[in-house]
Amino acid sequence: MNINSLEKHFARMGARIKTVRHEPVQSRWGWNSRAFTGNFSVDVRQDRQGEHFVFNVSTLVEDRLDLEILQVAPKDRHLLLLVKDFENLHNPTKDRFLCGHDEREWFVAAVPGAVSTVVSAMESLKPPKVQMVQGRKGLNQKQRNKRRNKAFRRQGEWFFVPVPNADIDESLILHNEPIARSGGKPHMVEFLYRQGGQTLYVSSNRPDGLFENDYKKLILKKPKAKNWNWSTRRINPRVYARGEVRHPDHKTITLHEWHEVLMNQENQSRTMQHVAFID
C-alpha cells in the first residue's frame, strides 16, 4: 500500500494526514481489529496542531490496498483520493473520496460514480435537481462551484433551491427545526415545512418503524400493541426552508424566500461505508 506519498499530496492543499494501522486481536470468534470495524476508513480528527485527515486501515488488508491521488487542486484546497481493494485480484473495488476544506473545517465525502477530477467529484455530489436548475440558469463552472449562486445556496451537505411560488400551509410551519443526516450534527432551520412523504410509526418495540398499512395490521392482530408509545415520522417528504440556517461548522445563511431542501448524493455511494467523518 503506497501511503508514504499521501503526506506530500495532502500538504499541497495545506493539510496533514496520518495513517493509523489497526492490529488484529484473536478471540474465539476469529481475528478482529480492536476498536476498528471494516477494512479501512477516511476521517478528520483533531490534535494539538489542529485538524488533520486520518487513514485508518486494518493490517489484515493493508497489503492488498492501493492508494492513488487522482488530482490535487491546491488553490481550492481539494483533492480526489482513489482507494483500490484487490481482494478480488482481477476486479478490485474502487472507492473515491473528495477531501478538502469548506468554510471553516476540513471534510471528507464519499463520491458516487467513476469520476477522475475534483470538479467532476463536486458535480457528482449534487442532487439531480440541483444539476438541472444550474443547467437551466446557464451557470458556468466557476459559478457552479460557489456556495451561493442563481441556482442554489449550500451549507455543508445541504442544498437549498429557490421555490418562489411554493404552496405552504402556514399552520404547519415548524420553528427552529433541525435537519441532519444520520449521525451528523444538525443544521437548525428557522422556518421549516414538510410536505407529503410516508408516515412511519416507531416505538421501542419496533425501532425500525412500520409503514401505516403494516401498523394497522399489527394493531388488528395484537390490540395491546397500540400502547407501545408510538411516535410518527415522515419518510421522504419534500422539505422547504426559509429564514436563518445555522450550524457550528458553517457560516449562517439567510433564505429570504422558500427553498426546497436537498441533501447531497453521498449516501448514494457504496464508499460511504468507509467514511468515518460526519459533518
mmCIF file with all atom_site columns, C-alpha atoms in Angstrom, residues 30-242:
data_model
loop_
_atom_site.group_PDB
_atom_site.id
_atom_site.type_symbol
_atom_site.label_atom_id
_atom_site.label_alt_id
_atom_site.label_comp_id
_atom_site.label_asym_id
_atom_site.label_entity_id
_atom_site.label_seq_id
_atom_site.pdbx_PDB_ins_code
_atom_site.Cartn_x
_atom_site.Cartn_y
_atom_site.Cartn_z
_atom_site.occupancy
_atom_site.B_iso_or_equiv
_atom_site.pdbx_formal_charge
_atom_site.auth_seq_id
_atom_site.auth_comp_id
_atom_site.auth_asym_id
_atom_site.auth_atom_id
_atom_site.pdbx_PDB_model_num
ATOM 1   C CA . GLY A 1 30  ? -11.700 -15.173 14.964  1.00 0.00 ? 30  GLY A CA 1
ATOM 2   C CA . TRP A 1 31  ? -9.421  -12.246 14.179  1.00 0.00 ? 31  TRP A CA 1
ATOM 3   C CA . ASN A 1 32  ? -10.698 -8.713  14.659  1.00 0.00 ? 32  ASN A CA 1
ATOM 4   C CA . SER A 1 33  ? -9.100  -5.272  14.655  1.00 0.00 ? 33  SER A CA 1
ATOM 5   C CA . ARG A 1 34  ? -9.510  -3.798  18.114  1.00 0.00 ? 34  ARG A CA 1
ATOM 6   C CA . ALA A 1 35  ? -11.786 -0.721  18.234  1.00 0.00 ? 35  ALA A CA 1
ATOM 7   C CA . PHE A 1 36  ? -11.982 -0.661  14.433  1.00 0.00 ? 36  PHE A CA 1
ATOM 8   C CA . THR A 1 37  ? -14.536 -2.219  12.138  1.00 0.00 ? 37  THR A CA 1
ATOM 9   C CA . GLY A 1 38  ? -14.203 -2.571  8.398   1.00 0.00 ? 38  GLY A CA 1
ATOM 10  C CA . ASN A 1 39  ? -11.100 -2.704  6.247   1.00 0.00 ? 39  ASN A CA 1
ATOM 11  C CA . PHE A 1 40  ? -10.298 0.997   6.032   1.00 0.00 ? 40  PHE A CA 1
ATOM 12  C CA . SER A 1 41  ? -11.828 4.427   6.526   1.00 0.00 ? 41  SER A CA 1
ATOM 13  C CA . VAL A 1 42  ? -11.046 8.102   5.992   1.00 0.00 ? 42  VAL A CA 1
ATOM 14  C CA . ASP A 1 43  ? -11.686 10.542  8.819   1.00 0.00 ? 43  ASP A CA 1
ATOM 15  C CA . VAL A 1 44  ? -10.954 14.055  10.078  1.00 0.00 ? 44  VAL A CA 1
ATOM 16  C CA . ARG A 1 45  ? -9.566  14.330  13.609  1.00 0.00 ? 45  ARG A CA 1
ATOM 17  C CA . GLN A 1 46  ? -8.100  16.957  15.922  1.00 0.00 ? 46  GLN A CA 1
ATOM 18  C CA . ASP A 1 47  ? -4.760  17.092  17.743  1.00 0.00 ? 47  ASP A CA 1
ATOM 19  C CA . ARG A 1 48  ? -2.621  19.828  19.307  1.00 0.00 ? 48  ARG A CA 1
ATOM 20  C CA . GLN A 1 49  ? -1.733  21.173  15.879  1.00 0.00 ? 49  GLN A CA 1
ATOM 21  C CA . GLY A 1 50  ? -5.342  21.330  14.746  1.00 0.00 ? 50  GLY A CA 1
ATOM 22  C CA . GLU A 1 51  ? -7.411  19.320  12.306  1.00 0.00 ? 51  GLU A CA 1
ATOM 23  C CA . HIS A 1 52  ? -5.899  16.584  10.171  1.00 0.00 ? 52  HIS A CA 1
ATOM 24  C CA . PHE A 1 53  ? -7.018  13.702  7.991   1.00 0.00 ? 53  PHE A CA 1
ATOM 25  C CA . VAL A 1 54  ? -6.690  10.107  9.162   1.00 0.00 ? 54  VAL A CA 1
ATOM 26  C CA . PHE A 1 55  ? -6.488  6.991   7.026   1.00 0.00 ? 55  PHE A CA 1
ATOM 27  C CA . ASN A 1 56  ? -7.472  4.047   9.219   1.00 0.00 ? 56  ASN A CA 1
ATOM 28  C CA . VAL A 1 57  ? -6.513  0.625   7.919   1.00 0.00 ? 57  VAL A CA 1
ATOM 29  C CA . SER A 1 58  ? -6.628  -2.909  9.251   1.00 0.00 ? 58  SER A CA 1
ATOM 30  C CA . THR A 1 59  ? -3.277  -4.668  8.968   1.00 0.00 ? 59  THR A CA 1
ATOM 31  C CA . LEU A 1 60  ? -5.227  -7.706  7.771   1.00 0.00 ? 60  LEU A CA 1
ATOM 32  C CA . VAL A 1 61  ? -5.924  -5.968  4.441   1.00 0.00 ? 61  VAL A CA 1
ATOM 33  C CA . GLU A 1 62  ? -3.184  -3.340  4.225   1.00 0.00 ? 62  GLU A CA 1
ATOM 34  C CA . ASP A 1 63  ? -1.091  -5.194  1.645   1.00 0.00 ? 63  ASP A CA 1
ATOM 35  C CA . ARG A 1 64  ? -3.926  -5.545  -0.833  1.00 0.00 ? 64  ARG A CA 1
ATOM 36  C CA . LEU A 1 65  ? -4.851  -1.831  -0.920  1.00 0.00 ? 65  LEU A CA 1
ATOM 37  C CA . ASP A 1 66  ? -3.550  0.644   -3.473  1.00 0.00 ? 66  ASP A CA 1
ATOM 38  C CA . LEU A 1 67  ? -3.941  4.389   -2.875  1.00 0.00 ? 67  LEU A CA 1
ATOM 39  C CA . GLU A 1 68  ? -3.793  6.937   -5.669  1.00 0.00 ? 68  GLU A CA 1
ATOM 40  C CA . ILE A 1 69  ? -4.305  10.691  -5.736  1.00 0.00 ? 69  ILE A CA 1
ATOM 41  C CA . LEU A 1 70  ? -6.263  11.368  -8.922  1.00 0.00 ? 70  LEU A CA 1
ATOM 42  C CA . GLN A 1 71  ? -5.998  15.151  -8.692  1.00 0.00 ? 71  GLN A CA 1
ATOM 43  C CA . VAL A 1 72  ? -4.945  17.902  -6.312  1.00 0.00 ? 72  VAL A CA 1
ATOM 44  C CA . ALA A 1 73  ? -6.442  21.393  -6.604  1.00 0.00 ? 73  ALA A CA 1
ATOM 45  C CA . PRO A 1 74  ? -4.192  23.434  -4.259  1.00 0.00 ? 74  PRO A CA 1
ATOM 46  C CA . LYS A 1 75  ? -5.934  26.760  -4.889  1.00 0.00 ? 75  LYS A CA 1
ATOM 47  C CA . ASP A 1 76  ? -9.335  25.313  -3.973  1.00 0.00 ? 76  ASP A CA 1
ATOM 48  C CA . ARG A 1 77  ? -7.790  23.174  -1.186  1.00 0.00 ? 77  ARG A CA 1
ATOM 49  C CA . HIS A 1 78  ? -9.337  19.951  -2.509  1.00 0.00 ? 78  HIS A CA 1
ATOM 50  C CA . LEU A 1 79  ? -8.060  16.600  -3.699  1.00 0.00 ? 79  LEU A CA 1
ATOM 51  C CA . LEU A 1 80  ? -9.558  13.366  -5.010  1.00 0.00 ? 80  LEU A CA 1
ATOM 52  C CA . LEU A 1 81  ? -8.348  10.114  -3.436  1.00 0.00 ? 81  LEU A CA 1
ATOM 53  C CA . LEU A 1 82  ? -8.858  6.687   -5.023  1.00 0.00 ? 82  LEU A CA 1
ATOM 54  C CA . VAL A 1 83  ? -8.551  3.518   -2.926  1.00 0.00 ? 83  VAL A CA 1
ATOM 55  C CA . LYS A 1 84  ? -8.411  0.185   -4.750  1.00 0.00 ? 84  LYS A CA 1
ATOM 56  C CA . ASP A 1 85  ? -9.029  -3.012  -2.813  1.00 0.00 ? 85  ASP A CA 1
ATOM 57  C CA . PHE A 1 86  ? -7.561  -6.067  -4.578  1.00 0.00 ? 86  PHE A CA 1
ATOM 58  C CA . GLU A 1 87  ? -9.428  -8.677  -2.559  1.00 0.00 ? 87  GLU A CA 1
ATOM 59  C CA . ASN A 1 88  ? -10.524 -9.833  -5.998  1.00 0.00 ? 88  ASN A CA 1
ATOM 60  C CA . LEU A 1 89  ? -7.252  -9.582  -7.891  1.00 0.00 ? 89  LEU A CA 1
ATOM 61  C CA . HIS A 1 90  ? -8.863  -9.280  -11.323 1.00 0.00 ? 90  HIS A CA 1
ATOM 62  C CA . ASN A 1 91  ? -11.721 -6.989  -10.320 1.00 0.00 ? 91  ASN A CA 1
ATOM 63  C CA . PRO A 1 92  ? -10.693 -4.633  -7.498  1.00 0.00 ? 92  PRO A CA 1
ATOM 64  C CA . THR A 1 93  ? -13.278 -2.453  -5.791  1.00 0.00 ? 93  THR A CA 1
ATOM 65  C CA . LYS A 1 94  ? -12.683 1.270   -6.233  1.00 0.00 ? 94  LYS A CA 1
ATOM 66  C CA . ASP A 1 95  ? -13.675 3.928   -3.714  1.00 0.00 ? 95  ASP A CA 1
ATOM 67  C CA . ARG A 1 96  ? -13.268 7.647   -4.308  1.00 0.00 ? 96  ARG A CA 1
ATOM 68  C CA . PHE A 1 97  ? -13.058 10.300  -1.595  1.00 0.00 ? 97  PHE A CA 1
ATOM 69  C CA . LEU A 1 98  ? -13.232 14.054  -2.013  1.00 0.00 ? 98  LEU A CA 1
ATOM 70  C CA . CYS A 1 99  ? -11.055 15.592  0.697   1.00 0.00 ? 99  CYS A CA 1
ATOM 71  C CA . GLY A 1 100 ? -10.917 19.323  1.167   1.00 0.00 ? 100 GLY A CA 1
ATOM 72  C CA . HIS A 1 101 ? -11.699 22.490  3.088   1.00 0.00 ? 101 HIS A CA 1
ATOM 73  C CA . ASP A 1 102 ? -15.174 24.012  3.274   1.00 0.00 ? 102 ASP A CA 1
ATOM 74  C CA . GLU A 1 103 ? -15.548 27.377  5.025   1.00 0.00 ? 103 GLU A CA 1
ATOM 75  C CA . ARG A 1 104 ? -14.095 26.618  8.482   1.00 0.00 ? 104 ARG A CA 1
ATOM 76  C CA . GLU A 1 105 ? -13.281 22.911  8.541   1.00 0.00 ? 105 GLU A CA 1
ATOM 77  C CA . TRP A 1 106 ? -11.640 20.074  6.642   1.00 0.00 ? 106 TRP A CA 1
ATOM 78  C CA . PHE A 1 107 ? -14.028 17.428  5.340   1.00 0.00 ? 107 PHE A CA 1
ATOM 79  C CA . VAL A 1 108 ? -14.131 14.096  3.526   1.00 0.00 ? 108 VAL A CA 1
ATOM 80  C CA . ALA A 1 109 ? -17.011 12.989  1.315   1.00 0.00 ? 109 ALA A CA 1
ATOM 81  C CA . ALA A 1 110 ? -17.774 9.669   -0.358  1.00 0.00 ? 110 ALA A CA 1
ATOM 82  C CA . VAL A 1 111 ? -18.001 10.267  -4.098  1.00 0.00 ? 111 VAL A CA 1
ATOM 83  C CA . PRO A 1 112 ? -20.511 8.385   -6.275  1.00 0.00 ? 112 PRO A CA 1
ATOM 84  C CA . GLY A 1 113 ? -19.553 7.420   -9.802  1.00 0.00 ? 113 GLY A CA 1
ATOM 85  C CA . ALA A 1 114 ? -16.289 6.826   -11.654 1.00 0.00 ? 114 ALA A CA 1
ATOM 86  C CA . VAL A 1 115 ? -15.018 10.408  -11.604 1.00 0.00 ? 115 VAL A CA 1
ATOM 87  C CA . SER A 1 116 ? -11.384 11.421  -12.061 1.00 0.00 ? 116 SER A CA 1
ATOM 88  C CA . THR A 1 117 ? -11.208 15.144  -11.238 1.00 0.00 ? 117 THR A CA 1
ATOM 89  C CA . VAL A 1 118 ? -12.078 17.362  -8.295  1.00 0.00 ? 118 VAL A CA 1
ATOM 90  C CA . VAL A 1 119 ? -14.635 19.289  -10.356 1.00 0.00 ? 119 VAL A CA 1
ATOM 91  C CA . SER A 1 120 ? -16.408 16.139  -11.564 1.00 0.00 ? 120 SER A CA 1
ATOM 92  C CA . ALA A 1 121 ? -16.444 14.818  -7.982  1.00 0.00 ? 121 ALA A CA 1
ATOM 93  C CA . MET A 1 122 ? -18.103 18.004  -6.762  1.00 0.00 ? 122 MET A CA 1
ATOM 94  C CA . GLU A 1 123 ? -20.683 17.775  -9.535  1.00 0.00 ? 123 GLU A CA 1
ATOM 95  C CA . SER A 1 124 ? -21.422 14.109  -8.802  1.00 0.00 ? 124 SER A CA 1
ATOM 96  C CA . LEU A 1 125 ? -22.284 15.039  -5.209  1.00 0.00 ? 125 LEU A CA 1
ATOM 97  C CA . LYS A 1 126 ? -25.005 17.445  -6.329  1.00 0.00 ? 126 LYS A CA 1
ATOM 98  C CA . PRO A 1 127 ? -28.604 16.145  -6.358  1.00 0.00 ? 127 PRO A CA 1
ATOM 99  C CA . PRO A 1 128 ? -30.125 15.741  -9.849  1.00 0.00 ? 128 PRO A CA 1
ATOM 100 C CA . LYS A 1 129 ? -32.493 18.664  -9.277  1.00 0.00 ? 129 LYS A CA 1
ATOM 101 C CA . VAL A 1 130 ? -29.592 20.966  -8.407  1.00 0.00 ? 130 VAL A CA 1
ATOM 102 C CA . GLN A 1 131 ? -27.777 19.922  -11.584 1.00 0.00 ? 131 GLN A CA 1
ATOM 103 C CA . MET A 1 132 ? -30.939 20.537  -13.603 1.00 0.00 ? 132 MET A CA 1
ATOM 104 C CA . VAL A 1 133 ? -31.547 24.013  -12.162 1.00 0.00 ? 133 VAL A CA 1
ATOM 105 C CA . GLN A 1 134 ? -27.942 25.171  -12.569 1.00 0.00 ? 134 GLN A CA 1
ATOM 106 C CA . GLY A 1 135 ? -28.060 23.993  -16.182 1.00 0.00 ? 135 GLY A CA 1
ATOM 107 C CA . ARG A 1 136 ? -31.302 25.866  -16.763 1.00 0.00 ? 136 ARG A CA 1
ATOM 108 C CA . LYS A 1 137 ? -29.756 29.004  -15.264 1.00 0.00 ? 137 LYS A CA 1
ATOM 109 C CA . GLY A 1 138 ? -26.774 28.705  -17.610 1.00 0.00 ? 138 GLY A CA 1
ATOM 110 C CA . LEU A 1 139 ? -24.141 28.776  -14.874 1.00 0.00 ? 139 LEU A CA 1
ATOM 111 C CA . ASN A 1 140 ? -20.508 28.321  -15.858 1.00 0.00 ? 140 ASN A CA 1
ATOM 112 C CA . GLN A 1 141 ? -18.189 26.038  -13.885 1.00 0.00 ? 141 GLN A CA 1
ATOM 113 C CA . LYS A 1 142 ? -16.863 28.791  -11.632 1.00 0.00 ? 142 LYS A CA 1
ATOM 114 C CA . GLN A 1 143 ? -20.395 29.846  -10.716 1.00 0.00 ? 143 GLN A CA 1
ATOM 115 C CA . ARG A 1 144 ? -21.463 26.237  -10.113 1.00 0.00 ? 144 ARG A CA 1
ATOM 116 C CA . ASN A 1 145 ? -18.688 25.779  -7.556  1.00 0.00 ? 145 ASN A CA 1
ATOM 117 C CA . LYS A 1 146 ? -19.819 28.705  -5.411  1.00 0.00 ? 146 LYS A CA 1
ATOM 118 C CA . ARG A 1 147 ? -21.849 28.119  -2.262  1.00 0.00 ? 147 ARG A CA 1
ATOM 119 C CA . ARG A 1 148 ? -24.240 30.842  -3.423  1.00 0.00 ? 148 ARG A CA 1
ATOM 120 C CA . ASN A 1 149 ? -25.389 31.351  -6.992  1.00 0.00 ? 149 ASN A CA 1
ATOM 121 C CA . LYS A 1 150 ? -28.584 31.823  -9.000  1.00 0.00 ? 150 LYS A CA 1
ATOM 122 C CA . ALA A 1 151 ? -29.467 28.120  -8.750  1.00 0.00 ? 151 ALA A CA 1
ATOM 123 C CA . PHE A 1 152 ? -28.916 27.303  -5.069  1.00 0.00 ? 152 PHE A CA 1
ATOM 124 C CA . ARG A 1 153 ? -27.453 28.076  -1.669  1.00 0.00 ? 153 ARG A CA 1
ATOM 125 C CA . ARG A 1 154 ? -25.315 25.433  0.010   1.00 0.00 ? 154 ARG A CA 1
ATOM 126 C CA . GLN A 1 155 ? -24.367 24.808  3.622   1.00 0.00 ? 155 GLN A CA 1
ATOM 127 C CA . GLY A 1 156 ? -22.256 21.690  4.108   1.00 0.00 ? 156 GLY A CA 1
ATOM 128 C CA . GLU A 1 157 ? -24.046 18.698  2.593   1.00 0.00 ? 157 GLU A CA 1
ATOM 129 C CA . TRP A 1 158 ? -27.373 20.558  2.229   1.00 0.00 ? 158 TRP A CA 1
ATOM 130 C CA . PHE A 1 159 ? -28.538 22.387  -0.899  1.00 0.00 ? 159 PHE A CA 1
ATOM 131 C CA . PHE A 1 160 ? -31.335 24.962  -0.883  1.00 0.00 ? 160 PHE A CA 1
ATOM 132 C CA . VAL A 1 161 ? -33.059 25.596  -4.228  1.00 0.00 ? 161 VAL A CA 1
ATOM 133 C CA . PRO A 1 162 ? -35.377 28.656  -4.507  1.00 0.00 ? 162 PRO A CA 1
ATOM 134 C CA . VAL A 1 163 ? -39.093 27.913  -4.940  1.00 0.00 ? 163 VAL A CA 1
ATOM 135 C CA . PRO A 1 164 ? -40.718 31.378  -5.162  1.00 0.00 ? 164 PRO A CA 1
ATOM 136 C CA . ASN A 1 165 ? -44.272 30.056  -5.579  1.00 0.00 ? 165 ASN A CA 1
ATOM 137 C CA . ALA A 1 166 ? -44.130 27.227  -3.043  1.00 0.00 ? 166 ALA A CA 1
ATOM 138 C CA . ASP A 1 167 ? -47.552 26.163  -1.745  1.00 0.00 ? 167 ASP A CA 1
ATOM 139 C CA . ILE A 1 168 ? -47.005 26.360  2.018   1.00 0.00 ? 168 ILE A CA 1
ATOM 140 C CA . ASP A 1 169 ? -49.593 25.653  4.709   1.00 0.00 ? 169 ASP A CA 1
ATOM 141 C CA . GLU A 1 170 ? -48.720 28.348  7.258   1.00 0.00 ? 170 GLU A CA 1
ATOM 142 C CA . SER A 1 171 ? -50.321 26.366  10.093  1.00 0.00 ? 171 SER A CA 1
ATOM 143 C CA . LEU A 1 172 ? -47.827 23.511  9.626   1.00 0.00 ? 172 LEU A CA 1
ATOM 144 C CA . ILE A 1 173 ? -44.625 25.553  9.614   1.00 0.00 ? 173 ILE A CA 1
ATOM 145 C CA . LEU A 1 174 ? -42.087 24.349  12.176  1.00 0.00 ? 174 LEU A CA 1
ATOM 146 C CA . HIS A 1 175 ? -39.816 26.769  14.027  1.00 0.00 ? 175 HIS A CA 1
ATOM 147 C CA . ASN A 1 176 ? -36.117 26.214  14.746  1.00 0.00 ? 176 ASN A CA 1
ATOM 148 C CA . GLU A 1 177 ? -36.284 22.703  13.331  1.00 0.00 ? 177 GLU A CA 1
ATOM 149 C CA . PRO A 1 178 ? -33.167 20.511  12.915  1.00 0.00 ? 178 PRO A CA 1
ATOM 150 C CA . ILE A 1 179 ? -32.215 18.769  9.689   1.00 0.00 ? 179 ILE A CA 1
ATOM 151 C CA . ALA A 1 180 ? -29.441 16.190  9.790   1.00 0.00 ? 180 ALA A CA 1
ATOM 152 C CA . ARG A 1 181 ? -28.242 13.065  8.089   1.00 0.00 ? 181 ARG A CA 1
ATOM 153 C CA . SER A 1 182 ? -27.816 10.011  10.276  1.00 0.00 ? 182 SER A CA 1
ATOM 154 C CA . GLY A 1 183 ? -25.084 10.600  12.843  1.00 0.00 ? 183 GLY A CA 1
ATOM 155 C CA . GLY A 1 184 ? -24.404 14.190  11.806  1.00 0.00 ? 184 GLY A CA 1
ATOM 156 C CA . LYS A 1 185 ? -24.588 17.440  13.739  1.00 0.00 ? 185 LYS A CA 1
ATOM 157 C CA . PRO A 1 186 ? -27.937 19.102  12.963  1.00 0.00 ? 186 PRO A CA 1
ATOM 158 C CA . HIS A 1 187 ? -28.381 22.222  10.879  1.00 0.00 ? 187 HIS A CA 1
ATOM 159 C CA . MET A 1 188 ? -31.005 24.395  12.586  1.00 0.00 ? 188 MET A CA 1
ATOM 160 C CA . VAL A 1 189 ? -33.601 25.947  10.278  1.00 0.00 ? 189 VAL A CA 1
ATOM 161 C CA . GLU A 1 190 ? -35.607 28.955  11.435  1.00 0.00 ? 190 GLU A CA 1
ATOM 162 C CA . PHE A 1 191 ? -38.738 28.019  9.446   1.00 0.00 ? 191 PHE A CA 1
ATOM 163 C CA . LEU A 1 192 ? -39.276 24.533  8.020   1.00 0.00 ? 192 LEU A CA 1
ATOM 164 C CA . TYR A 1 193 ? -42.193 22.930  6.191   1.00 0.00 ? 193 TYR A CA 1
ATOM 165 C CA . ARG A 1 194 ? -42.581 19.267  5.239   1.00 0.00 ? 194 ARG A CA 1
ATOM 166 C CA . GLN A 1 195 ? -44.981 18.117  2.534   1.00 0.00 ? 195 GLN A CA 1
ATOM 167 C CA . GLY A 1 196 ? -46.034 14.614  1.507   1.00 0.00 ? 196 GLY A CA 1
ATOM 168 C CA . GLY A 1 197 ? -43.925 11.548  2.145   1.00 0.00 ? 197 GLY A CA 1
ATOM 169 C CA . GLN A 1 198 ? -44.910 8.390   4.004   1.00 0.00 ? 198 GLN A CA 1
ATOM 170 C CA . THR A 1 199 ? -45.850 8.057   7.661   1.00 0.00 ? 199 THR A CA 1
ATOM 171 C CA . LEU A 1 200 ? -43.622 5.765   9.716   1.00 0.00 ? 200 LEU A CA 1
ATOM 172 C CA . TYR A 1 201 ? -44.718 4.522   13.156  1.00 0.00 ? 201 TYR A CA 1
ATOM 173 C CA . VAL A 1 202 ? -41.808 3.988   15.558  1.00 0.00 ? 202 VAL A CA 1
ATOM 174 C CA . SER A 1 203 ? -41.627 2.544   19.075  1.00 0.00 ? 203 SER A CA 1
ATOM 175 C CA . SER A 1 204 ? -39.053 0.787   21.239  1.00 0.00 ? 204 SER A CA 1
ATOM 176 C CA . ASN A 1 205 ? -40.678 -2.497  20.178  1.00 0.00 ? 205 ASN A CA 1
ATOM 177 C CA . ARG A 1 206 ? -40.361 -1.555  16.501  1.00 0.00 ? 206 ARG A CA 1
ATOM 178 C CA . PRO A 1 207 ? -37.299 0.745   16.374  1.00 0.00 ? 207 PRO A CA 1
ATOM 179 C CA . ASP A 1 208 ? -37.003 0.441   12.584  1.00 0.00 ? 208 ASP A CA 1
ATOM 180 C CA . GLY A 1 209 ? -40.595 1.572   12.235  1.00 0.00 ? 209 GLY A CA 1
ATOM 181 C CA . LEU A 1 210 ? -43.680 0.366   10.406  1.00 0.00 ? 210 LEU A CA 1
ATOM 182 C CA . PHE A 1 211 ? -45.442 1.971   7.487   1.00 0.00 ? 211 PHE A CA 1
ATOM 183 C CA . GLU A 1 212 ? -49.106 2.797   8.005   1.00 0.00 ? 212 GLU A CA 1
ATOM 184 C CA . ASN A 1 213 ? -50.580 -0.373  6.468   1.00 0.00 ? 213 ASN A CA 1
ATOM 185 C CA . ASP A 1 214 ? -48.246 -2.607  8.479   1.00 0.00 ? 214 ASP A CA 1
ATOM 186 C CA . TYR A 1 215 ? -49.003 -0.634  11.632  1.00 0.00 ? 215 TYR A CA 1
ATOM 187 C CA . LYS A 1 216 ? -52.758 -1.130  11.153  1.00 0.00 ? 216 LYS A CA 1
ATOM 188 C CA . LYS A 1 217 ? -52.289 -4.855  10.530  1.00 0.00 ? 217 LYS A CA 1
ATOM 189 C CA . LEU A 1 218 ? -50.263 -5.161  13.734  1.00 0.00 ? 218 LEU A CA 1
ATOM 190 C CA . ILE A 1 219 ? -52.924 -3.369  15.800  1.00 0.00 ? 219 ILE A CA 1
ATOM 191 C CA . LEU A 1 220 ? -55.662 -5.622  14.390  1.00 0.00 ? 220 LEU A CA 1
ATOM 192 C CA . LYS A 1 221 ? -53.629 -8.714  15.165  1.00 0.00 ? 221 LYS A CA 1
ATOM 193 C CA . LYS A 1 222 ? -52.346 -7.514  18.547  1.00 0.00 ? 222 LYS A CA 1
ATOM 194 C CA . PRO A 1 223 ? -54.550 -4.707  20.004  1.00 0.00 ? 223 PRO A CA 1
ATOM 195 C CA . LYS A 1 224 ? -52.279 -4.213  23.025  1.00 0.00 ? 224 LYS A CA 1
ATOM 196 C CA . ALA A 1 225 ? -49.554 -3.025  20.650  1.00 0.00 ? 225 ALA A CA 1
ATOM 197 C CA . LYS A 1 226 ? -51.451 0.255   20.439  1.00 0.00 ? 226 LYS A CA 1
ATOM 198 C CA . ASN A 1 227 ? -49.987 1.089   23.871  1.00 0.00 ? 227 ASN A CA 1
ATOM 199 C CA . TRP A 1 228 ? -46.348 0.783   22.767  1.00 0.00 ? 228 TRP A CA 1
ATOM 200 C CA . ASN A 1 229 ? -45.730 4.550   22.967  1.00 0.00 ? 229 ASN A CA 1
ATOM 201 C CA . TRP A 1 230 ? -45.621 5.070   19.230  1.00 0.00 ? 230 TRP A CA 1
ATOM 202 C CA . SER A 1 231 ? -44.276 8.214   17.597  1.00 0.00 ? 231 SER A CA 1
ATOM 203 C CA . THR A 1 232 ? -44.731 9.125   13.952  1.00 0.00 ? 232 THR A CA 1
ATOM 204 C CA . ARG A 1 233 ? -42.141 10.284  11.455  1.00 0.00 ? 233 ARG A CA 1
ATOM 205 C CA . ARG A 1 234 ? -42.290 11.292  7.825   1.00 0.00 ? 234 ARG A CA 1
ATOM 206 C CA . ILE A 1 235 ? -40.143 9.415   5.316   1.00 0.00 ? 235 ILE A CA 1
ATOM 207 C CA . ASN A 1 236 ? -39.028 11.096  2.078   1.00 0.00 ? 236 ASN A CA 1
ATOM 208 C CA . PRO A 1 237 ? -41.182 14.219  2.300   1.00 0.00 ? 237 PRO A CA 1
ATOM 209 C CA . ARG A 1 238 ? -40.471 17.344  0.291   1.00 0.00 ? 238 ARG A CA 1
ATOM 210 C CA . VAL A 1 239 ? -38.848 19.805  2.663   1.00 0.00 ? 239 VAL A CA 1
ATOM 211 C CA . TYR A 1 240 ? -38.831 23.595  2.398   1.00 0.00 ? 240 TYR A CA 1
ATOM 212 C CA . ALA A 1 241 ? -36.815 26.112  4.408   1.00 0.00 ? 241 ALA A CA 1
ATOM 213 C CA . ARG A 1 242 ? -36.859 29.857  4.990   1.00 0.00 ? 242 ARG A CA 1
#
